[in-house]
Amino acid sequence: MTMPLRKAIRNVCLLKHEASSVLRSTNLTGKVICCAIIFGYLLSFSEAAVKSLTFSPAYLFSPYFRIWTVVTHWMIEFHLYEVVAHFFIVHFCDKLIEPLWGKLKIVTFFALVNIAVAIIGTIIYACLYMLTLNLDYLFEIHMHGLSAYVASVMVAVKQIMPDNIVVKTPAGKIMNRNIPLCVLLVSILFWIVGLLEHTYPVMYGIGMLVSWIYLRFYQQHSNGTRGDLADNFSFASFFPTVLQPPISVFSNLLFRCLVSVKICKKPIRKYDIGAPSSIAIRLPGMDAQDAERRRQIALKALGERLGKQEPSWKQSKSPVPEISPQEDYNQTIPLEPKQEELNLPAGSVKLTIE
């Protein structure tokens, strides 16, 4: 038995074990995606199947017209560890995001991200070809896998629970809002050392940008609004605090330009004069779930701040001198008798009471 065949059999056994454990606790949408990944991984051992199902920019146009690769490229995976990692990402999305959004929005989100990756990837590699005149950017690029969907899930988790702590390190805390950029940097590092193809960080970066644009401006909410204009979901919030001011200036300038050419719309703020407070402002994306999420975040921050501050009565409490029983006995002050006179009518006896 040859070594590649042994390796394939061992990988299939491991894949069967991981897939069975994930599929048992996953809903229908997740099961379909996981089964498609398994099927694509098995097809990855066939070179003809890889060329037919993965996406290459040149094969999208004449004379090939492999348009179906726009919707099939995400199934193909070459490495078993990527398959296992994507299983857990799909399971995580199934348990956390789908109960909040629903199956239809999850399927729409999944399709939008993967189709947008193929279209934007074609534009990027076409530009690289025009700059370098290297035909490999058109014919030898095979975009595949769920890296774009992984990025979109990370962005959605940042939107839902931005301040949840993932890891505590001596250098600081890593929260959900830091995960998308951290994974992008790690994927670039893995590409440099040869553990990932260069298409992985490219697809991840495109998926991260597309999912943020969709969730920020276009996602339909139950209250009729679109997008999420919260400050903790701005484009600058993906970056470290030190880099946020210059990035915020650039992103705001770009947004104004897009508004001027009518690609984006200005945020609509609704003022409710009949609210309990004097003026209530409602931003797009501020439905009941978002309001409750932000209320919990504010309460948590307030609780942490109050926990760090020592109560004022503990700070101002002065020490009480201790007095021994003997000193207390010696310092006892005897009471002097008081005399009170009772004024009685004329002819009565005047009494003095001690």
Coordinates of N, CA and C in Angstrom, one line a residue, residues 336-344 349-354:
E336 N -23.0 64.2 90.2 CA -23.4 65.1 91.3 C -24.9 65.2 91.4
P337 N -25.4 65.1 92.7 CA -26.8 65.2 92.9 C -27.4 66.6 92.4
K338 N -28.5 66.5 91.8 CA -29.1 67.7 91.3 C -30.3 68.0 92.3
Q339 N -30.4 69.3 92.5 CA -31.5 69.7 93.4 C -32.5 70.4 92.6
E340 N -33.7 70.0 92.8 CA -34.8 70.7 92.1 C -35.8 71.1 93.2
E341 N -36.3 72.3 93.0 CA -37.2 72.9 94.0 C -38.6 72.9 93.4
L342 N -39.6 72.5 94.2 CA -41.0 72.5 93.8 C -41.7 73.7 94.4
N343 N -42.1 74.5 93.5 CA -42.9 75.7 94.0 C -44.3 75.3 94.3
L344 N -44.6 75.3 95.5 CA -46.0 75.0 96.0 C -46.8 76.2 96.3
V349 N -45.5 73.5 102.4 CA -44.1 73.3 102.9 C -43.2 73.2 101.6
K350 N -42.1 73.9 101.7 CA -41.2 73.9 100.5 C -40.2 72.7 100.7
L351 N -40.3 71.8 99.7 CA -39.5 70.5 99.8 C -38.3 70.6 98.8
T352 N -37.3 70.1 99.2 CA -36.1 70.0 98.3 C -35.8 68.5 98.0
I353 N -35.8 68.2 96.7 CA -35.6 66.8 96.3 C -34.2 66.6 95.8
E354 N -33.4 65.7 96.4 CA -32.1 65.4 95.9 C -32.1 64.2 95.0

